[in-house]
GROMACS .gro file of C-alpha atoms in nm:
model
  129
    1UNK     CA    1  -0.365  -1.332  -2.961
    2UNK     CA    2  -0.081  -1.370  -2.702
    3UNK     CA    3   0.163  -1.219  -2.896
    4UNK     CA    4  -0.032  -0.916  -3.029
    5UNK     CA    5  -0.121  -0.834  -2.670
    6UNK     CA    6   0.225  -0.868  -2.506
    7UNK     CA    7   0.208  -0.468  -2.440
    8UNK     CA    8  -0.100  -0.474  -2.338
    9UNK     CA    9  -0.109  -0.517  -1.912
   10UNK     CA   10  -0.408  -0.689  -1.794
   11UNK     CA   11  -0.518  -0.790  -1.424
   12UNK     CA   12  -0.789  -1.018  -1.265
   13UNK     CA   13  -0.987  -0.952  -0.934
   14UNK     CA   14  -1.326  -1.165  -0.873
   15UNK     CA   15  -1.478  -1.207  -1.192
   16UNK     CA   16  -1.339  -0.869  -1.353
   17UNK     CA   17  -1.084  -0.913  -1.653
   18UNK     CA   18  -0.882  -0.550  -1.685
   19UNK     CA   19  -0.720  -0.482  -2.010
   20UNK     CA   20  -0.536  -0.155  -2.011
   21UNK     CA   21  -0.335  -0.034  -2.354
   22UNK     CA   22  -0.566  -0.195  -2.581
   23UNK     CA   23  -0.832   0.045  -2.657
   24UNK     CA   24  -0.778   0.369  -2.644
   25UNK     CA   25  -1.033   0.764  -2.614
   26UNK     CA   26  -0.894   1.060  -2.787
   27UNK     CA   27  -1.112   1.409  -2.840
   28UNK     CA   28  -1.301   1.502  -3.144
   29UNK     CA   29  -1.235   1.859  -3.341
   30UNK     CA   30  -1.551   1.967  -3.112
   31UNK     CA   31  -1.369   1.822  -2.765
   32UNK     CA   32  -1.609   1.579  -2.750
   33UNK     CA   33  -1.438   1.201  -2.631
   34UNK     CA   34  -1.447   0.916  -2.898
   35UNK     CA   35  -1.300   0.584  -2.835
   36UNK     CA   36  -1.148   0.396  -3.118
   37UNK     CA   37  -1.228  -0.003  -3.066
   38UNK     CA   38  -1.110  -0.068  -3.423
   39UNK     CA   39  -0.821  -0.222  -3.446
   40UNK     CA   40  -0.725  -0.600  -3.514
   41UNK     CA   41  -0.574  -0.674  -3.110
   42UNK     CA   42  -0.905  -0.560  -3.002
   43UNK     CA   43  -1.059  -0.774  -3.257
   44UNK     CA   44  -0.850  -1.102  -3.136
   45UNK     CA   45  -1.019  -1.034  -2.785
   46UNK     CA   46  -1.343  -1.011  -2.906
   47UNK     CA   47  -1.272  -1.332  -3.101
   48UNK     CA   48  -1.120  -1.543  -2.837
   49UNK     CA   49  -1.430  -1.393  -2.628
   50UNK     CA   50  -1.689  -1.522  -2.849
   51UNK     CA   51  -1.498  -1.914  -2.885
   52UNK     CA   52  -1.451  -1.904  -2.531
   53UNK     CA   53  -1.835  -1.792  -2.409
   54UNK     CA   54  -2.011  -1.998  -2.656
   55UNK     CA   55  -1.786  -2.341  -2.572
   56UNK     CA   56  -1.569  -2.323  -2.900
   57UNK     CA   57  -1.822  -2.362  -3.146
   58UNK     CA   58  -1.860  -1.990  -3.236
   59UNK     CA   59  -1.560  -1.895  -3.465
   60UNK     CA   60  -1.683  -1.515  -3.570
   61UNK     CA   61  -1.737  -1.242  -3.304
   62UNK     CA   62  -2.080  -1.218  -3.206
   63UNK     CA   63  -2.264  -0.954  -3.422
   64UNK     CA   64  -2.374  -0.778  -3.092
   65UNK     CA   65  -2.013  -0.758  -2.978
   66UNK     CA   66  -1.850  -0.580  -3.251
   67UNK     CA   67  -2.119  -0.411  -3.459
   68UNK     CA   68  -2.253  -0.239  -3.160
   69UNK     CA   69  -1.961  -0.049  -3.086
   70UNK     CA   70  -1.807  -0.017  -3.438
   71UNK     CA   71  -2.013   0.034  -3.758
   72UNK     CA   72  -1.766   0.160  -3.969
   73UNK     CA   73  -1.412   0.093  -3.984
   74UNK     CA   74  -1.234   0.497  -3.967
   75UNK     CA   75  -1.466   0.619  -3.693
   76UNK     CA   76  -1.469   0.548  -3.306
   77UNK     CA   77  -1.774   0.554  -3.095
   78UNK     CA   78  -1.888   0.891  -2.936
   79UNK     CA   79  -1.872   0.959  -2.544
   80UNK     CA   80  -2.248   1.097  -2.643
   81UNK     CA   81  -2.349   0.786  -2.765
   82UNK     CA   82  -2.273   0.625  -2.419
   83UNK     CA   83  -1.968   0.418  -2.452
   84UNK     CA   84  -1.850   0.496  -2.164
   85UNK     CA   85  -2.104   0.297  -1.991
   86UNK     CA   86  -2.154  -0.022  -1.868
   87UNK     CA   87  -2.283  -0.269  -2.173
   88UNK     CA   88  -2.424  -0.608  -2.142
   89UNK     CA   89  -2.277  -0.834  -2.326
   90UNK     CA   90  -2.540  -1.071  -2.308
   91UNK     CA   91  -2.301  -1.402  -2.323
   92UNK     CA   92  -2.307  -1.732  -2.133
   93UNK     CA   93  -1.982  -1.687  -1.974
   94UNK     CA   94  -1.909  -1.310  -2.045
   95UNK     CA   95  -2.215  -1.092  -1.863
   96UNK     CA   96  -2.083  -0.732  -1.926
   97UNK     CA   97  -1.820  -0.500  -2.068
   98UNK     CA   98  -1.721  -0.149  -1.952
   99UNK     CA   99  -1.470   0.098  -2.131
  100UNK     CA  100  -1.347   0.414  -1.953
  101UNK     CA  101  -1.160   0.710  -2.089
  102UNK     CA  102  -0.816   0.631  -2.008
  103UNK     CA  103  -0.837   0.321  -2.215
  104UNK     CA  104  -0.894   0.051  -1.961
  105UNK     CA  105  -1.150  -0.217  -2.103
  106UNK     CA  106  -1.330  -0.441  -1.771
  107UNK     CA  107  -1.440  -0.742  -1.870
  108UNK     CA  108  -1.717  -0.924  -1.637
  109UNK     CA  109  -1.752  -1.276  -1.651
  110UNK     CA  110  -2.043  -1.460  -1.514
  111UNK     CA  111  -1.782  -1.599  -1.257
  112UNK     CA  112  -1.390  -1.607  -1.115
  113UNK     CA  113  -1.403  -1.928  -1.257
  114UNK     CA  114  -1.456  -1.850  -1.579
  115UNK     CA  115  -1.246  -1.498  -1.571
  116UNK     CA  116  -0.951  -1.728  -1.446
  117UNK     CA  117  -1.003  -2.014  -1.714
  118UNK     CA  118  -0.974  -1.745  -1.998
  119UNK     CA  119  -0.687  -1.542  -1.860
  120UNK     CA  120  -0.489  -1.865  -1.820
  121UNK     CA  121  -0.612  -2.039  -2.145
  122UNK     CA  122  -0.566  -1.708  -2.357
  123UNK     CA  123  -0.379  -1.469  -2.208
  124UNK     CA  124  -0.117  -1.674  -2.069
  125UNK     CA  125  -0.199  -1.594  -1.692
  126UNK     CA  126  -0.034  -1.807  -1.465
  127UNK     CA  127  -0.085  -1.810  -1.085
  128UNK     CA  128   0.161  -1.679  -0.856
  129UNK     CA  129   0.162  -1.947  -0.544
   0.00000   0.00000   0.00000
């Protein structure tokens, strides 16, 4: 996962995990926004998410996590269909996720704790002192 998301940029503050570059919105034929969450770096997230929240004993995404979002593989989720939003993700460790327009992905953990522990355990993060 470290490797696939070396151009992605990501930042911490609190208990918010920002990933920018990994997901991204484009318009429909109609102008309508779509965002496209399909794709196998956004996967690895979701993954590492899932072994992460549920103490490394979940190896598969939770069903909630990815199926919401994406049913089929070719089409992105509709502006419409609120993705756009605030979602709860309904985790032990991982309360909420929020996707915006210009691709930016927030990730809320339950606490800075936590957000910390999986930036530096999966992202690489290492503290500036």
């Amino acid at each position: 996962m470290k490797a696939g998301l070396s151009y992605a940029k990501y930042n911490i503050q609190s208990k918010k995990l920002t990933i920018k570059n990994l997901v991204y919105s484009k318009t429909d034929l109609w102008g309508e926004y779509e965002i496209c969450l399909d794709n196998e770096k956004y996967k690895a997230v979701l993954r590492a998410l899932t072994f992460f929240d549920s103490g490394k004993k979940q190896f598969n995404i939770y069903d909630g996590w990815l199926e919401r979002f994406v049913s089929f593989s070719y089409i992105g989720k509709k502006e419409k269909e609120g993705i756009f939003d605030e979602h709860l993700a309904l985790g032990k460790k991982v309360v909420k996720f929020k996707y915006f327009k210009n691709g930016r992905w927030d990730i809320v953990f339950d606490s800075g704790v936590h957000a910390l522990s999986f930036a530096k355990e999966y992202l690489g993060y290492k503290e500036v002192i």
